Short mmCIF file of C-alpha atoms in Angstrom, two decimals:
data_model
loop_
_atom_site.label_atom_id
_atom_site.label_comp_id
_atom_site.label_asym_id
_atom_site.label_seq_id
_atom_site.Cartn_x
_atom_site.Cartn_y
_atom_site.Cartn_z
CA UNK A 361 -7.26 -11.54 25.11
CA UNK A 362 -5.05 -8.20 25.13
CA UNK A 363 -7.02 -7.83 22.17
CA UNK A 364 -6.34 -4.09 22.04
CA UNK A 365 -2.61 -4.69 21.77
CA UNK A 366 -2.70 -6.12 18.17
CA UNK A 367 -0.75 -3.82 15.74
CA UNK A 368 -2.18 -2.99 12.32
CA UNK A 369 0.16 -5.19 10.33
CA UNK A 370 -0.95 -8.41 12.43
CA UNK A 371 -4.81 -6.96 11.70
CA UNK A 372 -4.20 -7.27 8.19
CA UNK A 373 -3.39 -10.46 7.85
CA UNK A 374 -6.41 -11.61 9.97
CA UNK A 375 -8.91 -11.90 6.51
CA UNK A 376 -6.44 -14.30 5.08
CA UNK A 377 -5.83 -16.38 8.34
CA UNK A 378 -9.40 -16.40 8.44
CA UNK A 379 -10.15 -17.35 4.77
CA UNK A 380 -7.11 -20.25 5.16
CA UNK A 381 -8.75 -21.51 8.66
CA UNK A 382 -12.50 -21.49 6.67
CA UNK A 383 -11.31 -23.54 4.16
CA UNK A 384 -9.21 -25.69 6.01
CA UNK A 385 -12.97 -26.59 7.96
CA UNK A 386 -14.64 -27.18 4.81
CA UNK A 387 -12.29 -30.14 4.33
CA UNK A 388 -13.01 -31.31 7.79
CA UNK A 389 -9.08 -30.38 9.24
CA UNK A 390 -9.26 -30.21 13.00
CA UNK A 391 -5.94 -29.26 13.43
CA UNK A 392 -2.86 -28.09 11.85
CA UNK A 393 0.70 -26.92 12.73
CA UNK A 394 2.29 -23.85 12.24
CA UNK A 395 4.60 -25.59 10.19
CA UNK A 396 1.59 -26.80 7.45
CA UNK A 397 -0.06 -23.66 7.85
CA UNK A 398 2.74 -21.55 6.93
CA UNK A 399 3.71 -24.13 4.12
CA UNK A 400 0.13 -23.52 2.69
CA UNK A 401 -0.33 -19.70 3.50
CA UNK A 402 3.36 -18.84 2.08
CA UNK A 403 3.96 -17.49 5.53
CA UNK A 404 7.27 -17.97 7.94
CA UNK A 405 5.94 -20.42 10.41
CA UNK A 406 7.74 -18.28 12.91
CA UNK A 407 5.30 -15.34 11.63
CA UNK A 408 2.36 -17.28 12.21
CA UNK A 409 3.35 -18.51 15.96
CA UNK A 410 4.12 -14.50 16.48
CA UNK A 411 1.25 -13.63 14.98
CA UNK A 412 -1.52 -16.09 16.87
CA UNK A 413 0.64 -15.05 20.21
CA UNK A 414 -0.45 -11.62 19.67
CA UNK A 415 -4.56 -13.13 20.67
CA UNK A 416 -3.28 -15.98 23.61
CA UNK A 417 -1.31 -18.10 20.65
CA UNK A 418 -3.83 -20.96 20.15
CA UNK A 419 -1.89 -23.39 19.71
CA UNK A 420 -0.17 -26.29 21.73
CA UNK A 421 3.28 -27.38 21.57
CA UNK A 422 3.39 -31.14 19.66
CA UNK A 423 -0.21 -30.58 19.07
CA UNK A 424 -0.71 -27.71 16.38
CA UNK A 425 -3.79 -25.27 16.06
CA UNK A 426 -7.35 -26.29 16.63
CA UNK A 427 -8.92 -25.09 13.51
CA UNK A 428 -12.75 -24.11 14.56
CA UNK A 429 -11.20 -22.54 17.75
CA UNK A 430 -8.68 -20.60 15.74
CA UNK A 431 -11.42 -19.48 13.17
CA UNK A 432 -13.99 -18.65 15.61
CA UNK A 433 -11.58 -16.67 17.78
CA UNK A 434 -10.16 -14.86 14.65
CA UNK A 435 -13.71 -14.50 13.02
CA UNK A 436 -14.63 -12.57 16.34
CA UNK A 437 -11.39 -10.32 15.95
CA UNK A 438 -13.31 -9.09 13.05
CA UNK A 439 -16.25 -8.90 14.25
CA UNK A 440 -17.80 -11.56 12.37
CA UNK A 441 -19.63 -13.29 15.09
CA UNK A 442 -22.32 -10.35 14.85
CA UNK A 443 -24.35 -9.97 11.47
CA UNK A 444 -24.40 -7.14 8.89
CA UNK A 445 -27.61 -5.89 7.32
CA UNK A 446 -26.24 -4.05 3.94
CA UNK A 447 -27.93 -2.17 1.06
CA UNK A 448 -26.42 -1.52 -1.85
CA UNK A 449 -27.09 1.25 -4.54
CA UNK A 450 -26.35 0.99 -8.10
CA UNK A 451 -27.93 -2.24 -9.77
CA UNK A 452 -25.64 -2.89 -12.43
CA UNK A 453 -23.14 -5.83 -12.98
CA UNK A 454 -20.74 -5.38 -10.71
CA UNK A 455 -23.89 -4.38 -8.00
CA UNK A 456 -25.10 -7.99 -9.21
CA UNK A 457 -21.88 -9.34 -8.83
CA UNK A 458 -21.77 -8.44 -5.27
CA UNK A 459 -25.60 -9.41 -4.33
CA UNK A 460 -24.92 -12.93 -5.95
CA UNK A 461 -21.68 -13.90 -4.13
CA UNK A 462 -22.65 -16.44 -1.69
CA UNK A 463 -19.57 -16.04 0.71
CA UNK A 464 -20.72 -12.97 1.99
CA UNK A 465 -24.02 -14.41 3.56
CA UNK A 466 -21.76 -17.10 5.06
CA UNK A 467 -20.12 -14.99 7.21
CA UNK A 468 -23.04 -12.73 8.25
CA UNK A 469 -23.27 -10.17 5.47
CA UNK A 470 -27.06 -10.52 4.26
CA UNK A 471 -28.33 -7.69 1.55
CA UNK A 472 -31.35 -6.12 2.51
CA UNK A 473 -32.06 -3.42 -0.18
CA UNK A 474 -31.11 -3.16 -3.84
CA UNK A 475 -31.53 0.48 -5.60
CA UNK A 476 -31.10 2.26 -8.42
CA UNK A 477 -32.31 5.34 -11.08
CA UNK A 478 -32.38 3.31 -13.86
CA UNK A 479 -35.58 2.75 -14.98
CA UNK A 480 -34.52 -0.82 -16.89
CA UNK A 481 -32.97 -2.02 -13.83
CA UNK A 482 -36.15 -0.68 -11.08
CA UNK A 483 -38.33 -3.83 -10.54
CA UNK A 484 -35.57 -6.54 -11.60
CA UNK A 485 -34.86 -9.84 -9.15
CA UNK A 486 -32.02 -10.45 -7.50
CA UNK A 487 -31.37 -13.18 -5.71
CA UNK A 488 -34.70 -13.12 -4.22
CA UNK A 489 -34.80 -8.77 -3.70
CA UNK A 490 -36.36 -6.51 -5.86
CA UNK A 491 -34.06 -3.52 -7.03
CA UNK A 492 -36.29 -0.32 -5.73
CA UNK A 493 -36.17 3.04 -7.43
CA UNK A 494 -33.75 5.29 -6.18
CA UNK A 495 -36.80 7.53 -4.83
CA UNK A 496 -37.65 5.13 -2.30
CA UNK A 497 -34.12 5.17 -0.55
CA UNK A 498 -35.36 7.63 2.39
CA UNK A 499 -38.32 6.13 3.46
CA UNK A 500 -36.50 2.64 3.90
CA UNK A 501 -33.87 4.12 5.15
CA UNK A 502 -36.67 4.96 7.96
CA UNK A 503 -38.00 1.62 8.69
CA UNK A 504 -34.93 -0.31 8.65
CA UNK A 505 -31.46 -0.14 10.60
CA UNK A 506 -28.95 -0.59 7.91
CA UNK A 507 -25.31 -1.38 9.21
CA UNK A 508 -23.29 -0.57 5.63
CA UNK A 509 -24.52 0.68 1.97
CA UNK A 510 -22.32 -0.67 -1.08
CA UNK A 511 -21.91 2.48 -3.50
CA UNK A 512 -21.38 0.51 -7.31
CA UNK A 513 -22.44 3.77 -8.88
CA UNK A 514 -21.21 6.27 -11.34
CA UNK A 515 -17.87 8.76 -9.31
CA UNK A 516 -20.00 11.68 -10.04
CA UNK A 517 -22.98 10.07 -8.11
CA UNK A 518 -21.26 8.90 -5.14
CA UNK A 519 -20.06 11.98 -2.75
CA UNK A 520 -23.69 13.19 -2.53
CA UNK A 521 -25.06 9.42 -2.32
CA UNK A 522 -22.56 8.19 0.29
CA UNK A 523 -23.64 11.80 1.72
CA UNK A 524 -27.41 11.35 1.96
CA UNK A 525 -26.88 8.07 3.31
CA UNK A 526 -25.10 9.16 6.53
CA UNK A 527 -27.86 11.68 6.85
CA UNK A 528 -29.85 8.47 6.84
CA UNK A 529 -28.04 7.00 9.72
CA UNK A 530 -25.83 4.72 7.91
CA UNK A 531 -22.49 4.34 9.44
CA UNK A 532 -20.45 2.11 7.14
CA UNK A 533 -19.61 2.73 3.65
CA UNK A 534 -18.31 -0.24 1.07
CA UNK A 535 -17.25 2.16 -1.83
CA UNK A 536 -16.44 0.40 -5.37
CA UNK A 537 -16.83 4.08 -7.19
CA UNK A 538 -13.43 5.82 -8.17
CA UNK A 539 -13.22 8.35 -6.25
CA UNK A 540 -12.29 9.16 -2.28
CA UNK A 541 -15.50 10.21 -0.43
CA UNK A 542 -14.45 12.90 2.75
CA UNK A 543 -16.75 12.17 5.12
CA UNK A 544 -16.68 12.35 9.09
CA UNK A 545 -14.72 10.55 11.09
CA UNK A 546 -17.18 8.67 12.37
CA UNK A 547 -17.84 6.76 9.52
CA UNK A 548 -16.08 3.75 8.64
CA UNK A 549 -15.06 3.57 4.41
CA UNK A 550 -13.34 0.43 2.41
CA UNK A 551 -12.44 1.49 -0.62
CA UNK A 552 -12.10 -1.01 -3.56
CA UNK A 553 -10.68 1.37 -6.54
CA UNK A 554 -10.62 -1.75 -8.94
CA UNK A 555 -8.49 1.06 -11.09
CA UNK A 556 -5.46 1.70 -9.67
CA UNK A 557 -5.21 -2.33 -8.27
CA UNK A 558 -4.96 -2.89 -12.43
CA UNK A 559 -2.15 0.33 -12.40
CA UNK A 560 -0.45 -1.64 -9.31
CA UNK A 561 -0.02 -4.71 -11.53
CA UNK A 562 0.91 -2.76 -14.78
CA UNK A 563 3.73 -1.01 -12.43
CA UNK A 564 4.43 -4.55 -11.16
CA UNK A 565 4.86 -5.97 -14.71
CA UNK A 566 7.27 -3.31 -15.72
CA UNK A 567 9.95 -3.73 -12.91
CA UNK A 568 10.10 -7.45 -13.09
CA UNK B 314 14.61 10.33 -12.88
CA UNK B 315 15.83 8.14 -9.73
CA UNK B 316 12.71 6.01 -10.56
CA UNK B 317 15.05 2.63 -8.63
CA UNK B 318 15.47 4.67 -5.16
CA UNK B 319 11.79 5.08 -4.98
CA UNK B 320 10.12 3.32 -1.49
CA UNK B 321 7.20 0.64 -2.14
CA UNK B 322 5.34 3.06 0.16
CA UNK B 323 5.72 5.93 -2.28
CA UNK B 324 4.65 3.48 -4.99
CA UNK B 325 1.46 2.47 -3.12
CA UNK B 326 0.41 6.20 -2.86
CA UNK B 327 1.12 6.89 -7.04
CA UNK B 328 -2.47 5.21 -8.36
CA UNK B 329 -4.03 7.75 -5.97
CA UNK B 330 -1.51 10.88 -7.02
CA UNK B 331 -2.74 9.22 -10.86
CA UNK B 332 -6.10 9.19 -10.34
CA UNK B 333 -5.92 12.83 -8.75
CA UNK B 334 -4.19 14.56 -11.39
CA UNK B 335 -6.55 12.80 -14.12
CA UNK B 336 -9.50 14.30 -12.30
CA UNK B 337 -7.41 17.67 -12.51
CA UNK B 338 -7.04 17.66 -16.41
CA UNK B 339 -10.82 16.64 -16.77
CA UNK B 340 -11.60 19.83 -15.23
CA UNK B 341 -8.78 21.75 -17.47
CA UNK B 342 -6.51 22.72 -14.04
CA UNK B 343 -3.23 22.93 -15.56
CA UNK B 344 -1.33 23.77 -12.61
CA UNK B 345 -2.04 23.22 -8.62
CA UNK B 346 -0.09 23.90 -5.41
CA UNK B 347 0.81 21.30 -2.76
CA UNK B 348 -1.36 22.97 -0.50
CA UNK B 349 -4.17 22.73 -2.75
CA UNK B 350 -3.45 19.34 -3.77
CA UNK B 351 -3.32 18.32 -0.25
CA UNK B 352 -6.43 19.61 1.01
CA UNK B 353 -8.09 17.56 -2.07
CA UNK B 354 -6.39 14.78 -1.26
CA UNK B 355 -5.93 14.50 2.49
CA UNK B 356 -2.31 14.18 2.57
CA UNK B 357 -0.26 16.39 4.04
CA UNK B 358 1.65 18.90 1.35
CA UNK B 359 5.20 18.32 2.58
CA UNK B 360 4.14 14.36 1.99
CA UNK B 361 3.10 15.48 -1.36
CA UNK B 362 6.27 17.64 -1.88
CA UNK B 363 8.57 14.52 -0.27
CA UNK B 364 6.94 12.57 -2.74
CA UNK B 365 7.24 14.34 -5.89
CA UNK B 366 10.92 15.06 -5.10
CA UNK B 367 11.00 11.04 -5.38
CA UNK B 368 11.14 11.31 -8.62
CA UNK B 369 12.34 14.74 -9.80
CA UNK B 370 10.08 17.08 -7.93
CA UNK B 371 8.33 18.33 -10.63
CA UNK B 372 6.86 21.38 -8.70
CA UNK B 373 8.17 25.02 -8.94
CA UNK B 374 8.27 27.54 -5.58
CA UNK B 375 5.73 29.76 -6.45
CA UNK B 376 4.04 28.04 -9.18
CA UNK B 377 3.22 24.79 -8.00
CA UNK B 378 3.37 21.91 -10.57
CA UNK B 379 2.23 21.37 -13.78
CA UNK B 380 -0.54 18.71 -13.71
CA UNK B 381 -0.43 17.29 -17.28
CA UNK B 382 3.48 17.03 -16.87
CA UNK B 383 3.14 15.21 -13.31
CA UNK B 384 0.64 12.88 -14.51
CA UNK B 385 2.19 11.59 -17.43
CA UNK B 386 5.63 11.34 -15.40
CA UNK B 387 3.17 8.93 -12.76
CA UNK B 388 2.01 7.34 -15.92
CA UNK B 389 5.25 6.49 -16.91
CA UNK B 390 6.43 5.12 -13.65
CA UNK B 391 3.48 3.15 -13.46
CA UNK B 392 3.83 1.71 -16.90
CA UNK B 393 0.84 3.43 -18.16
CA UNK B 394 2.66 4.96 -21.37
CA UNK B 395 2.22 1.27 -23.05
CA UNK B 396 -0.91 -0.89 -24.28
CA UNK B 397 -1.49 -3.99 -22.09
CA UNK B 398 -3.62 -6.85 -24.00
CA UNK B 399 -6.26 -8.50 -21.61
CA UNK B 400 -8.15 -11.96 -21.98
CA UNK B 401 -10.79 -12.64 -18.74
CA UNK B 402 -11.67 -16.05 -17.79
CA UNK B 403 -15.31 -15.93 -15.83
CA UNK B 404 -18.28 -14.29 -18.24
CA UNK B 405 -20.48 -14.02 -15.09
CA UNK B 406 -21.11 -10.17 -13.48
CA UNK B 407 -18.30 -9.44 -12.47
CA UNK B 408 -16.48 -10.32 -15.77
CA UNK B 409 -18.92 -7.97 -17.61
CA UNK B 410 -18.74 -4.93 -15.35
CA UNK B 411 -14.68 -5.65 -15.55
CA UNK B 412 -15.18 -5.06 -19.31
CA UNK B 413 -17.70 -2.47 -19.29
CA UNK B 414 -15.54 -0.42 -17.21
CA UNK B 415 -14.51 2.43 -18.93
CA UNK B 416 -11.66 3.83 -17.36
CA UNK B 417 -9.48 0.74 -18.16
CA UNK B 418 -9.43 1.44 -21.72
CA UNK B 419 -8.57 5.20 -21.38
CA UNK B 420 -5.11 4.17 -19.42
CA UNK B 421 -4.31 1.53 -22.19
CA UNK B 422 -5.92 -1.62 -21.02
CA UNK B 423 -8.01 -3.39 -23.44
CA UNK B 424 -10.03 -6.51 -23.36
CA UNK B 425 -9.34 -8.84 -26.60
CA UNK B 426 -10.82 -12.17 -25.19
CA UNK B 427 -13.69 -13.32 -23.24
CA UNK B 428 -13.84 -17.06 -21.98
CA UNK B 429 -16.18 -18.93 -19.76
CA UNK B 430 -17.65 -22.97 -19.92
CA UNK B 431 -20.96 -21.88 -19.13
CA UNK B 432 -23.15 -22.24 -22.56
CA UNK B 433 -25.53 -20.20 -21.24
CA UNK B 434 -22.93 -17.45 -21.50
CA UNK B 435 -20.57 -18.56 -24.57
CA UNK B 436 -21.75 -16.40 -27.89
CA UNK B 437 -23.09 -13.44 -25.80
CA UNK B 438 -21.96 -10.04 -26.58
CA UNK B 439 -20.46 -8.08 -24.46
CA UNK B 440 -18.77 -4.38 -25.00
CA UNK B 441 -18.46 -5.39 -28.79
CA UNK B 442 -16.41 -9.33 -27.77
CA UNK B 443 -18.11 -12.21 -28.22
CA UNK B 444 -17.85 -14.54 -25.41
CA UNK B 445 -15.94 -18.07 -26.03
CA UNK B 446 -15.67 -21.42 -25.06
CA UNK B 447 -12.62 -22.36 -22.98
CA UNK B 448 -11.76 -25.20 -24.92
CA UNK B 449 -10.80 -21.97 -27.33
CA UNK B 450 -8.49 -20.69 -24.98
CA UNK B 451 -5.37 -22.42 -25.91
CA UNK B 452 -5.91 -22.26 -29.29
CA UNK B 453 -6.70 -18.40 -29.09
CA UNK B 454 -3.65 -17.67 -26.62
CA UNK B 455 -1.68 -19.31 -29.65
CA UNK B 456 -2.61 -16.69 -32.28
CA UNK B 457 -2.18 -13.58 -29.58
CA UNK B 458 -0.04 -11.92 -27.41
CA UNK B 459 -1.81 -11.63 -23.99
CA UNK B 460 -0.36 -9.39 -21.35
CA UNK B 461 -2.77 -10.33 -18.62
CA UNK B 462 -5.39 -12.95 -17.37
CA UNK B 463 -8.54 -11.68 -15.01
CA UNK B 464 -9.85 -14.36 -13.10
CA UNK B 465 -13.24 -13.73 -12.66
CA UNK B 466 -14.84 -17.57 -11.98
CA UNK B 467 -15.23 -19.80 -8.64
CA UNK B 468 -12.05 -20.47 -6.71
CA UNK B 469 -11.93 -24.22 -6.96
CA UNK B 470 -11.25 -23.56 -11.15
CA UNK B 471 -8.83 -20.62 -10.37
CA UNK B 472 -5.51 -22.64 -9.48
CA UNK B 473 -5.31 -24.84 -12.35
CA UNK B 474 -6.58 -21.60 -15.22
CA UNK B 475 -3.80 -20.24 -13.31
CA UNK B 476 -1.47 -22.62 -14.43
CA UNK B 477 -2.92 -23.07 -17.98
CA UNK B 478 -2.37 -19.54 -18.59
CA UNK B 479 1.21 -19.14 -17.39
CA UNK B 480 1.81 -22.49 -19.90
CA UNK B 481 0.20 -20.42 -22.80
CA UNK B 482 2.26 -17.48 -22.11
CA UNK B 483 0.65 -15.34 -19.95
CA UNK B 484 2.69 -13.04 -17.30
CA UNK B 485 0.47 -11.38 -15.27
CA UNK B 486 -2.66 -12.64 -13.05
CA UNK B 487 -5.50 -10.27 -11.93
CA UNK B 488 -7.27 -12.63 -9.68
CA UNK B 489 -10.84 -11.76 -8.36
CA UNK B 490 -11.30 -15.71 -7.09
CA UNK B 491 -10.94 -16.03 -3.42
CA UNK B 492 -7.59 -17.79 -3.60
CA UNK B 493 -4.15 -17.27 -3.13
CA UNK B 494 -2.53 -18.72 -6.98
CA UNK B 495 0.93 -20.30 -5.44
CA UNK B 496 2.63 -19.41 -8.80
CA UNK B 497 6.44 -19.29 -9.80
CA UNK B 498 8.10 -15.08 -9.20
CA UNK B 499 8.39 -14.28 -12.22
CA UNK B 500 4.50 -14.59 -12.52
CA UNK B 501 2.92 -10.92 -11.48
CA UNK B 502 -0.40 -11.67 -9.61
CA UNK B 503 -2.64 -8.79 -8.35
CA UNK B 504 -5.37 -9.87 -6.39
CA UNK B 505 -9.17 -7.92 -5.46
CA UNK B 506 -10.18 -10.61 -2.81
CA UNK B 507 -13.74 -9.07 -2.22
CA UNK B 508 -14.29 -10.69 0.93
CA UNK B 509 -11.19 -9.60 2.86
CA UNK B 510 -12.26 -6.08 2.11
CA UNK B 511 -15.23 -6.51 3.69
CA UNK B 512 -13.96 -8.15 6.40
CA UNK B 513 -11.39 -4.63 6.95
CA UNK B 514 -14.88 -2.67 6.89
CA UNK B 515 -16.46 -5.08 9.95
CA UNK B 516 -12.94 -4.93 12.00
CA UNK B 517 -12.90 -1.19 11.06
CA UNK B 518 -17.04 -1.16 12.54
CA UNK B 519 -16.07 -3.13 15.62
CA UNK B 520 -13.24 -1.24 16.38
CA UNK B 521 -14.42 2.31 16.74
#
């Protein structure tokens, strides 16, 4: 698949191939051409035909793209054709927010643990999980093989938290606090600083 | 200042520089070397020092720069020395922990409206706004000036808000919904699509 060849800037665009392909199956498309794809996806057609080259180029001349191949072949780019067992620590409403957001299941993110220190969040249901005191962290840590943790805690709380858990064995963090953690190499952070995407849209504003 | 000649990649990197330099005043630094700077942010200082010369180089041999000075010079570029008037459309979690996040209101973003068609969720209180019905919207966008729409609510309702809002005024998008808004240029959309992130953090899993 010269899989290894793919440049960053083709890797980025993969989630939104991937979201346009998914949705594109929900309406029962079984193809499409590069042409209605890149009318849709506000893409040069000649961008997407470079870009699906890069992975054997799907598609057949006359013919288009065959949707489920493309998003299958994509999805495994991303390594979405394996599943994800995530906890998450910090309970509140953007914690919720996460845990309730039914895409992520779809595509083989399932939540597995739900904790927090607050003692009017401890013992609350979430879709179907029960948020666990913070205090009980370690020992589950123990009995379960955890693939990512979701900080949505205070920036204070989350060096040391995002800390503890690699002592835990985690090796993905999903980090919604405002802050940059340093950790090892080894580990693998997304950062979602909700913060300076509003400061990228006030700067936006300005110079239009 | 030069603020035109400055690269989109020396744009990207100012919310971090921002957020930085905030942290620094917290803590009552007033002034910080490149070096320093750079081993708290991971950059390296002639980056930094490249970077700041962007727009004036506000750093002195010797001395390093003055951190309240620099961040309110970021601020400015970044269009943080004005007020920006919010409405969000979508009451559900993430809506509330969008308005119950602090930090937006310390860099001049507040939250005046609250909308959803839920009734389960119209007349709740949240962070001091009481949450209205849509069919208010128009009628409220009428009697204020809104700088920016969040679109916090399911992505089959987010085109057509979308397009309600720009008709009642509105210049900027923040869109949480899992949707690319196909709206005219002179419309500023942001978007946090949740998903794609954590579809970077499984590529970035796979891949090492």
């Amino acid at each position: 698949m010269g899989e290894k060849a793919i440049s960053l800037t083709v890797i980025k665009r993969l989630p939104r191939y991937y979201r346009y392909l998914g949705e594109l199956l929900e309406h029962d498309v079984e193809r499409i051409s590069s042409k209605e794809l890149s009318e849709k996806m506000n893409v040069t057609a000649s961008q997407i035909r470079q870009d699906f080259n890069h992975f054997g180029g799907f598609g057949q001349q006359g013919y288009g793209y065959q949707v489920e191949y493309l998003h299958t072949e994509i999805g495994k780019i991303l390594g979405l054709d394996q599943s994800y067992r995530l906890v998450i620590i910090g309970a509140g409403n953007l914690g919720q927010a996460l845990i309730n957001y039914r895409d992520f299941e779809k595509r083989g993110f399932f939540w597995v643990g739900i904790f927090d220190n607050d003692p009017k969040q401890i013992g609350k249901q979430i879709h179907g999980l029960t948020v666990q005191s913070i205090t009980n962290l370690e020992n589950f840590m123990k009995q379960n093989t955890i693939d990512i943790a979701a900080l949505t805690l205070p920036k204070q709380d989350a060096p040391k938290m995002a800390s503890a858990l690699i002592q835990y064995g985690v090796k993905a963090i999903w980090n919604f606090a405002p802050v940059d953690l340093n950790l090892p190499k080894e580990i693998t952070v997304e950062n979602v600083h909700l913060a300076e995407s509003l400061m990228r849209l006030s700067y936006n504003i300005k110079s239009k």
